[in-house]
PDB file of C-alpha atoms and ligand atoms in Angstrom:
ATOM      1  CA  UNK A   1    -168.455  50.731  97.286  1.00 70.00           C
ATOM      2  CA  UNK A   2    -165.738  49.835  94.705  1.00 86.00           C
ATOM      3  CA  UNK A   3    -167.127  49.104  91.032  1.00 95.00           C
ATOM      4  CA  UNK A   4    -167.420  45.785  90.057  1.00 95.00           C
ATOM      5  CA  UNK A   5    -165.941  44.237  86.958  1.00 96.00           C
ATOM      6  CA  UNK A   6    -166.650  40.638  86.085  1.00 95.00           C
ATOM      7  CA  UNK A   7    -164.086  38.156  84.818  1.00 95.00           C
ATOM      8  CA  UNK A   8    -162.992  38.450  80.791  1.00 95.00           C
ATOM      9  CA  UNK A   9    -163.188  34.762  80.775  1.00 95.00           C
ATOM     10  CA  UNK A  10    -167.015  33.952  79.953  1.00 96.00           C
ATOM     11  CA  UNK A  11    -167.464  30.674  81.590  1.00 94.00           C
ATOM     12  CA  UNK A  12    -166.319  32.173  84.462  1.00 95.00           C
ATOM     13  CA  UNK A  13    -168.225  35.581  84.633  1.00 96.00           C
ATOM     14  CA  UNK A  14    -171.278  33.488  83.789  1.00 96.00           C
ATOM     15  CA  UNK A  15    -170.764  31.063  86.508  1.00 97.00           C
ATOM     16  CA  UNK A  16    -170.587  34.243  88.986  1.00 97.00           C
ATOM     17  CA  UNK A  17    -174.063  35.606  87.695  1.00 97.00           C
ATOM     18  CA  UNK A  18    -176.124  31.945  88.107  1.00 97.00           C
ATOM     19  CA  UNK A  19    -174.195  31.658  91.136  1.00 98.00           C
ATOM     20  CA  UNK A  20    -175.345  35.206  92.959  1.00 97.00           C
ATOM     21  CA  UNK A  21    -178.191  35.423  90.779  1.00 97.00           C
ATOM     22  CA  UNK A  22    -180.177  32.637  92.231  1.00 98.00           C
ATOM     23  CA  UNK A  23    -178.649  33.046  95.926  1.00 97.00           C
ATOM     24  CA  UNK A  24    -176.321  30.288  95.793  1.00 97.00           C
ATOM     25  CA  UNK A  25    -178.720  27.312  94.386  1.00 97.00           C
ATOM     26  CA  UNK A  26    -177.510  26.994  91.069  1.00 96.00           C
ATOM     27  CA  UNK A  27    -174.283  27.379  89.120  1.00 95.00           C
ATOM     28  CA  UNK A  28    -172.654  26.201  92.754  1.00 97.00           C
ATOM     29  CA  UNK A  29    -170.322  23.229  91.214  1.00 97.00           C
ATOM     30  CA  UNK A  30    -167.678  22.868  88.542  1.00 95.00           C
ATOM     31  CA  UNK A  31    -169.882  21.848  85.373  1.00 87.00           C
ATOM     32  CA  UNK A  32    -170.085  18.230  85.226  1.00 83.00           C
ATOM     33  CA  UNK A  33    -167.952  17.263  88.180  1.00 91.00           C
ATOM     34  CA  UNK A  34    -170.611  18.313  90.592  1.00 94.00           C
ATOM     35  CA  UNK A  35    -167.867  19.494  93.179  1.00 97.00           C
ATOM     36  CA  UNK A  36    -168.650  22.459  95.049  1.00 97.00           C
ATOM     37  CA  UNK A  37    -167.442  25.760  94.333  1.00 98.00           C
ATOM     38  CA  UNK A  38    -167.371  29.027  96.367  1.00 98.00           C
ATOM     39  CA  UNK A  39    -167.240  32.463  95.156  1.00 98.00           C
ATOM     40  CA  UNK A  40    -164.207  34.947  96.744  1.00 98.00           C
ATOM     41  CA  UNK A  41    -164.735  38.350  96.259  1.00 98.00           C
ATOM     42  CA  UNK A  42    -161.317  40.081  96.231  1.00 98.00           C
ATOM     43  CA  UNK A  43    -160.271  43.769  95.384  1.00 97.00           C
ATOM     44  CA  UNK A  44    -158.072  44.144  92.405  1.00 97.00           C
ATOM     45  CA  UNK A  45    -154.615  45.466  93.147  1.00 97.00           C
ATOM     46  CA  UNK A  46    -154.054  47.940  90.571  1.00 96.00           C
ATOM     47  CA  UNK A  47    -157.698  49.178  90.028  1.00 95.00           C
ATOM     48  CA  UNK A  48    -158.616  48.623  93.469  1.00 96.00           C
ATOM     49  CA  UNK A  49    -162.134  47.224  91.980  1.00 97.00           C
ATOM     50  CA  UNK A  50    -163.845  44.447  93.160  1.00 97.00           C
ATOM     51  CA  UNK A  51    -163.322  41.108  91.482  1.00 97.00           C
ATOM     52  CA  UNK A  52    -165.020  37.725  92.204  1.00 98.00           C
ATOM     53  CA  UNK A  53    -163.429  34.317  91.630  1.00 98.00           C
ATOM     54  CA  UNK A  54    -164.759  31.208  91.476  1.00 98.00           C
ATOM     55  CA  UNK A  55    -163.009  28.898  93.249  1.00 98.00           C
ATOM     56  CA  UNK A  56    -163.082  24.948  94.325  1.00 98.00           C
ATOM     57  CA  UNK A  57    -164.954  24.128  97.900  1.00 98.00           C
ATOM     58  CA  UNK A  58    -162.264  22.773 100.508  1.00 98.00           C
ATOM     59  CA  UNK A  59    -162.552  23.423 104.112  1.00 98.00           C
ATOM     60  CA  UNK A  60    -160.100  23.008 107.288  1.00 98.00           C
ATOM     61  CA  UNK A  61    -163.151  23.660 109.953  1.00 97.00           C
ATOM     62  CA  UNK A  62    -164.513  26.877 109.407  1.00 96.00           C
ATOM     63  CA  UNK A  63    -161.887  28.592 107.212  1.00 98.00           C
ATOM     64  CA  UNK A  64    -161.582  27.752 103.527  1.00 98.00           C
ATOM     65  CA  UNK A  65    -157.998  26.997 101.537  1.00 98.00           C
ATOM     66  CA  UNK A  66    -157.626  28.716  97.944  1.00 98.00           C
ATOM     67  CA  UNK A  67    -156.141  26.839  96.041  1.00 98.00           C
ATOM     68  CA  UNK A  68    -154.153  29.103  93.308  1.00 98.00           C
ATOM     69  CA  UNK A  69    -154.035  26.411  90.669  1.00 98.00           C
ATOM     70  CA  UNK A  70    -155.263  27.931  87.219  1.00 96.00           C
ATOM     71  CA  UNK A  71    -154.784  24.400  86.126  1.00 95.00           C
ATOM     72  CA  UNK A  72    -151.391  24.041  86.445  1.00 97.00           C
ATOM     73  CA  UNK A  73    -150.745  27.057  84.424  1.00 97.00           C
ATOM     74  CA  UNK A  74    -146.627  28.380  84.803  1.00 97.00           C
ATOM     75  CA  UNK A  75    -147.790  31.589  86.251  1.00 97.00           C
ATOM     76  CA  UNK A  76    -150.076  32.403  89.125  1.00 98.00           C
ATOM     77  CA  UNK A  77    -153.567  33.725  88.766  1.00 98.00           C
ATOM     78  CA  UNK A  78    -153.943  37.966  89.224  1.00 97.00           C
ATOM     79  CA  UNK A  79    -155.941  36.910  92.139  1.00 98.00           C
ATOM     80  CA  UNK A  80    -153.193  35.693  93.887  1.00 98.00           C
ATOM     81  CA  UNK A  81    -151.648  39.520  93.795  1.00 98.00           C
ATOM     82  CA  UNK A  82    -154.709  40.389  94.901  1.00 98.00           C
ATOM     83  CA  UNK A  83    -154.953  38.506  97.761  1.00 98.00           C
ATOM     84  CA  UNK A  84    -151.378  39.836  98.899  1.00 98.00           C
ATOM     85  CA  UNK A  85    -151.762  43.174  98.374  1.00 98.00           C
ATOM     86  CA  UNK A  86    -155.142  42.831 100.060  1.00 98.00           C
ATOM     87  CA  UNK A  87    -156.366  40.214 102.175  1.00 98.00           C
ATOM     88  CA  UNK A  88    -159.895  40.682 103.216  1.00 98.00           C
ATOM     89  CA  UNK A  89    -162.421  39.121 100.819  1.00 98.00           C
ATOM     90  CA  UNK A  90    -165.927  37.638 101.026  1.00 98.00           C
ATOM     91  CA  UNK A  91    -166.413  34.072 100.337  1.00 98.00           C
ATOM     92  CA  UNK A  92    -170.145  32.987  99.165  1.00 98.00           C
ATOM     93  CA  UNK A  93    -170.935  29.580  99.838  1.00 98.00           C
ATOM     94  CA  UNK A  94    -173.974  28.419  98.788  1.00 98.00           C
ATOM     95  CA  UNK A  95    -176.371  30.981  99.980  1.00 98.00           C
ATOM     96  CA  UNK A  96    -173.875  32.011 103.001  1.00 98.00           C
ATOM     97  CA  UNK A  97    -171.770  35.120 102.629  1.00 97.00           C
ATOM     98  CA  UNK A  98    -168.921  35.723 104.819  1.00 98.00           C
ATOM     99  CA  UNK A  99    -166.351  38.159 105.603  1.00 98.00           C
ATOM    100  CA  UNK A 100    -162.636  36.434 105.869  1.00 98.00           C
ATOM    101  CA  UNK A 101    -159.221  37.064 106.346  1.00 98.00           C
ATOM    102  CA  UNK A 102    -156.889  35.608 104.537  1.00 98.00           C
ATOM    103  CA  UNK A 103    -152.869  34.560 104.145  1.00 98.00           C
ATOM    104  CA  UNK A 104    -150.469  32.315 102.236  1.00 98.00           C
ATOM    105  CA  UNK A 105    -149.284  29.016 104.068  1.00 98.00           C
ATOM    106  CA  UNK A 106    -145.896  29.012 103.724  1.00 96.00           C
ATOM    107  CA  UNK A 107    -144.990  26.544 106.341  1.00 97.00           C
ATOM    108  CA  UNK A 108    -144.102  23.345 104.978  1.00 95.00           C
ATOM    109  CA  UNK A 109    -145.671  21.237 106.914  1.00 97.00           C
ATOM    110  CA  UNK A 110    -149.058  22.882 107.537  1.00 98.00           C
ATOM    111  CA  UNK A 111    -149.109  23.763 103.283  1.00 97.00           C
ATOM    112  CA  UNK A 112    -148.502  19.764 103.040  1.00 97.00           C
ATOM    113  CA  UNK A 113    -151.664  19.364 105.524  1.00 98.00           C
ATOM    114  CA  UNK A 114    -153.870  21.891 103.680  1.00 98.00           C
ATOM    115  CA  UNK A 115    -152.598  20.894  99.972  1.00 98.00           C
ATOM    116  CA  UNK A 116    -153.891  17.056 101.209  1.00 98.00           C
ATOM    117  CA  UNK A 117    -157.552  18.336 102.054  1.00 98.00           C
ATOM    118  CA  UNK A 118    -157.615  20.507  98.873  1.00 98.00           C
ATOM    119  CA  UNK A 119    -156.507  17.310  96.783  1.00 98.00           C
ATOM    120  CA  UNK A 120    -159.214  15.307  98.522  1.00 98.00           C
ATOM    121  CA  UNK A 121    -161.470  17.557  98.017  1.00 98.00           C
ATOM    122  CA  UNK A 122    -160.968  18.313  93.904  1.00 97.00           C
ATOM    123  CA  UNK A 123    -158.030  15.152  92.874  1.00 97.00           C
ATOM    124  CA  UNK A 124    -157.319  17.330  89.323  1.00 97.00           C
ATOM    125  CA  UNK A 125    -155.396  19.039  91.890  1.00 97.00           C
ATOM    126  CA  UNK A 126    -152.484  16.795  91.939  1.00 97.00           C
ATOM    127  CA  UNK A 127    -151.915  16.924  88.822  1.00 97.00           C
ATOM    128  CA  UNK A 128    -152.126  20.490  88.212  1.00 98.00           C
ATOM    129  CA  UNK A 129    -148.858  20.626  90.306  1.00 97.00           C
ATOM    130  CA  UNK A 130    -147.581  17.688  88.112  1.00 97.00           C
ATOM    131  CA  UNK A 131    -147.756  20.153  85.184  1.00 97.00           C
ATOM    132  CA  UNK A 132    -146.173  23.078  86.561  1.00 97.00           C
ATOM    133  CA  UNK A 133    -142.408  23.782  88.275  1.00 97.00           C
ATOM    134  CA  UNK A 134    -143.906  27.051  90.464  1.00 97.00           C
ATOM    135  CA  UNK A 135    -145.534  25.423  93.906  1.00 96.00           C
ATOM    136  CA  UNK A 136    -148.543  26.140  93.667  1.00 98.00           C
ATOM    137  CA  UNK A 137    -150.006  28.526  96.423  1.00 98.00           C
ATOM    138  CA  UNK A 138    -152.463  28.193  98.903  1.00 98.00           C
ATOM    139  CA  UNK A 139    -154.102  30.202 101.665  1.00 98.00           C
ATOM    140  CA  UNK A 140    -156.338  29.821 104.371  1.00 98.00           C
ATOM    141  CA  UNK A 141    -159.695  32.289 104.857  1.00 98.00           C
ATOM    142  CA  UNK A 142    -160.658  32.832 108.247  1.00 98.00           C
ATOM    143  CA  UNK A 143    -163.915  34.526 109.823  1.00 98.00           C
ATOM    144  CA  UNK A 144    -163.207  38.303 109.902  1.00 97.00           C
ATOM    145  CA  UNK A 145    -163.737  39.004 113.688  1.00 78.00           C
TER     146      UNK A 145
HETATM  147  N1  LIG B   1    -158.924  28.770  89.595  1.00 66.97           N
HETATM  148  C1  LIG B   1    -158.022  28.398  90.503  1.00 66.97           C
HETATM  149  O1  LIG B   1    -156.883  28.900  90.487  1.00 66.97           O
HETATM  150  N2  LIG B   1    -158.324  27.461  91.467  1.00 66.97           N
HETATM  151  C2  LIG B   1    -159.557  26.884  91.545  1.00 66.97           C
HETATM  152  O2  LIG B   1    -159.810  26.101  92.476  1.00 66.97           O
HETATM  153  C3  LIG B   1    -160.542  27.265  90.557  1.00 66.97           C
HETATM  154  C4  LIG B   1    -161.836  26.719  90.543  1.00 66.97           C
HETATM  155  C5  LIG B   1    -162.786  27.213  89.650  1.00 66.97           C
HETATM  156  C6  LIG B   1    -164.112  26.739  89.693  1.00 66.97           C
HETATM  157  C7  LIG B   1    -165.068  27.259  88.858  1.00 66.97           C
HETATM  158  C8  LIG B   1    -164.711  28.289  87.974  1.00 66.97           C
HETATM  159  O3  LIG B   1    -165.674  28.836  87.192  1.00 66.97           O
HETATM  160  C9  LIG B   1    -163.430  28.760  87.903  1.00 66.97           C
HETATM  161  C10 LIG B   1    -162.439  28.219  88.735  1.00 66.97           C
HETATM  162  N3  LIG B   1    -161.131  28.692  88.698  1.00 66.97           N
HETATM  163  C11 LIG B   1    -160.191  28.247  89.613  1.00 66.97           C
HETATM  164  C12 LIG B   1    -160.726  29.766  87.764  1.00 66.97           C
HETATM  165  C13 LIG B   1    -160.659  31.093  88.533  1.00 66.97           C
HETATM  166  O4  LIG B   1    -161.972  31.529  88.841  1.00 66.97           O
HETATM  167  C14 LIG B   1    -159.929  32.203  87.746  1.00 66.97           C
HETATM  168  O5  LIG B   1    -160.660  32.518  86.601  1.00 66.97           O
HETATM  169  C15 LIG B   1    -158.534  31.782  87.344  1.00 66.97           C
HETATM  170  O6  LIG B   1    -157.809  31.365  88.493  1.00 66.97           O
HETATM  171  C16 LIG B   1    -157.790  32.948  86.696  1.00 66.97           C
HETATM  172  O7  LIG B   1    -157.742  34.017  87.631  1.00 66.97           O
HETATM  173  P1  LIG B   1    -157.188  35.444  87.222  1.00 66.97           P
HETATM  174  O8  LIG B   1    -157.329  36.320  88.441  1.00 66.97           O
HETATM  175  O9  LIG B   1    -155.830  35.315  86.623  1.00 66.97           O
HETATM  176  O10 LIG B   1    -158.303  35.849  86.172  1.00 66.97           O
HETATM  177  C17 LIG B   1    -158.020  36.445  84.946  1.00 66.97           C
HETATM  178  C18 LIG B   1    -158.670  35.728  83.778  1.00 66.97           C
HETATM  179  C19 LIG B   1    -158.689  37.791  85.063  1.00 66.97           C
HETATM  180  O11 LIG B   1    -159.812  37.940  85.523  1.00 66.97           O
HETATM  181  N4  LIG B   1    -157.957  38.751  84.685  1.00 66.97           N
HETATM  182  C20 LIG B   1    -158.442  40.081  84.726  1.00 66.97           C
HETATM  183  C21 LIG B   1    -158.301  40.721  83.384  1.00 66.97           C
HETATM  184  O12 LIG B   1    -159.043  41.687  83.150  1.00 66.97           O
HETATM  185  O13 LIG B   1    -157.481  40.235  82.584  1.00 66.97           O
HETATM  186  C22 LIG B   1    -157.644  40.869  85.722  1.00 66.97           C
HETATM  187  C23 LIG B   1    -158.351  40.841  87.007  1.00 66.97           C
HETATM  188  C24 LIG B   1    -157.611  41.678  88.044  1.00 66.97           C
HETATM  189  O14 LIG B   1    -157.686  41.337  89.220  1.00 66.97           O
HETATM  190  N5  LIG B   1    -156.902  42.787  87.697  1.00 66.97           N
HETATM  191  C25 LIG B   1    -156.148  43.574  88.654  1.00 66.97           C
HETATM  192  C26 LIG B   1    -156.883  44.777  89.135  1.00 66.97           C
HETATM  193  O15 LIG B   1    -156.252  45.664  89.771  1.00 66.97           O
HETATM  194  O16 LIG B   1    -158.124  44.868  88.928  1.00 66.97           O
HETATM  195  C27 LIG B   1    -154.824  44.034  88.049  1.00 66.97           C
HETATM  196  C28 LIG B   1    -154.155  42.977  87.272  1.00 66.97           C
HETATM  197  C29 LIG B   1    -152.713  43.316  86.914  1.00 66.97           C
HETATM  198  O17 LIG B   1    -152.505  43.885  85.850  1.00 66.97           O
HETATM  199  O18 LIG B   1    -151.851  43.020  87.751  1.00 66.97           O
END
């Protein structure tokens, strides 16, 4: 079992412990906004440690689309390397826990189709990509089989 090392952002490491603390029944939503988020559990691709990101709740059936925003930030989030160099995770929802695969949408069309559920699913979305020129990625989770 790889070591664990929480985020060096606070509000973020602290959302991880209410989150897994209580089992997924508090800490589960973006402060005030009361949207859902899920927790992704990915391995670092340097240290090869795990690493858990908090991320917003949008679903396309059973898988889950990450949505590598940082806020519209110009560069992309380590977790995004992460992903790439390593694609299985586990995403906590609520008090579920699931192994998932996942990949980037690169496909125009299906990342316009995904990118429209994320944005209906958390709107600050849109304008995230309104602040940056990099396109923002996204991939799809899907159940480990
Ligand atoms: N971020 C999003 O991009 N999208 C969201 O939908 C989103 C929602 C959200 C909801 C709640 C919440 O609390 C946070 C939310 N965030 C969202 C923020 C998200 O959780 C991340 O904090 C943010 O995307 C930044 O990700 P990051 O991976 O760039 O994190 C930085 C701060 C970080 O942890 N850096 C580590 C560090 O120590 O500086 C590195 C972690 C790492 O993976 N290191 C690699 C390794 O091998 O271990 C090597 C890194 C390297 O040098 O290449």
């Amino acid at each position: 079992m790889s070591e664990y090392i929480p985020s060096p952002r606070d509000w973020v490491r602290e959302q991880v412990e209410l989150y897994e603390s209580s089992g997924g029944k508090e800490g589960t939503t973006l402060r005030e906004t009361g949207l859902p988020v899920i927790i992704v559990t990915n391995t670092g691709n340097k240290t090869g440690a795990l690493r858990k990101t908090p991320l917003m709740k949008a679903v396309d059936g059973s898988n889950y689309i990450l949505v590598a925003s940082t806020g519209g930030a110009p560069k992309h989030p380590v977790w995004y390397f992460n992903l790439k160099a390593n694609p299985s995770v586990k995403i906590q929802d609520g008090s579920d826990i699931y192994d998932m695969n996942v990949k980037e949408i690169t496909d125009s069309d299906e990342r316009k189709r995904l990118w429209e559920i994320a944005v209906d699913a958390y709107p600050p979305y849109h304008e995230y990509q309104q602040k940056t020129t990099r396109v923002i990625p996204i991939f799809l989770a899907e159940p480990a089989s």
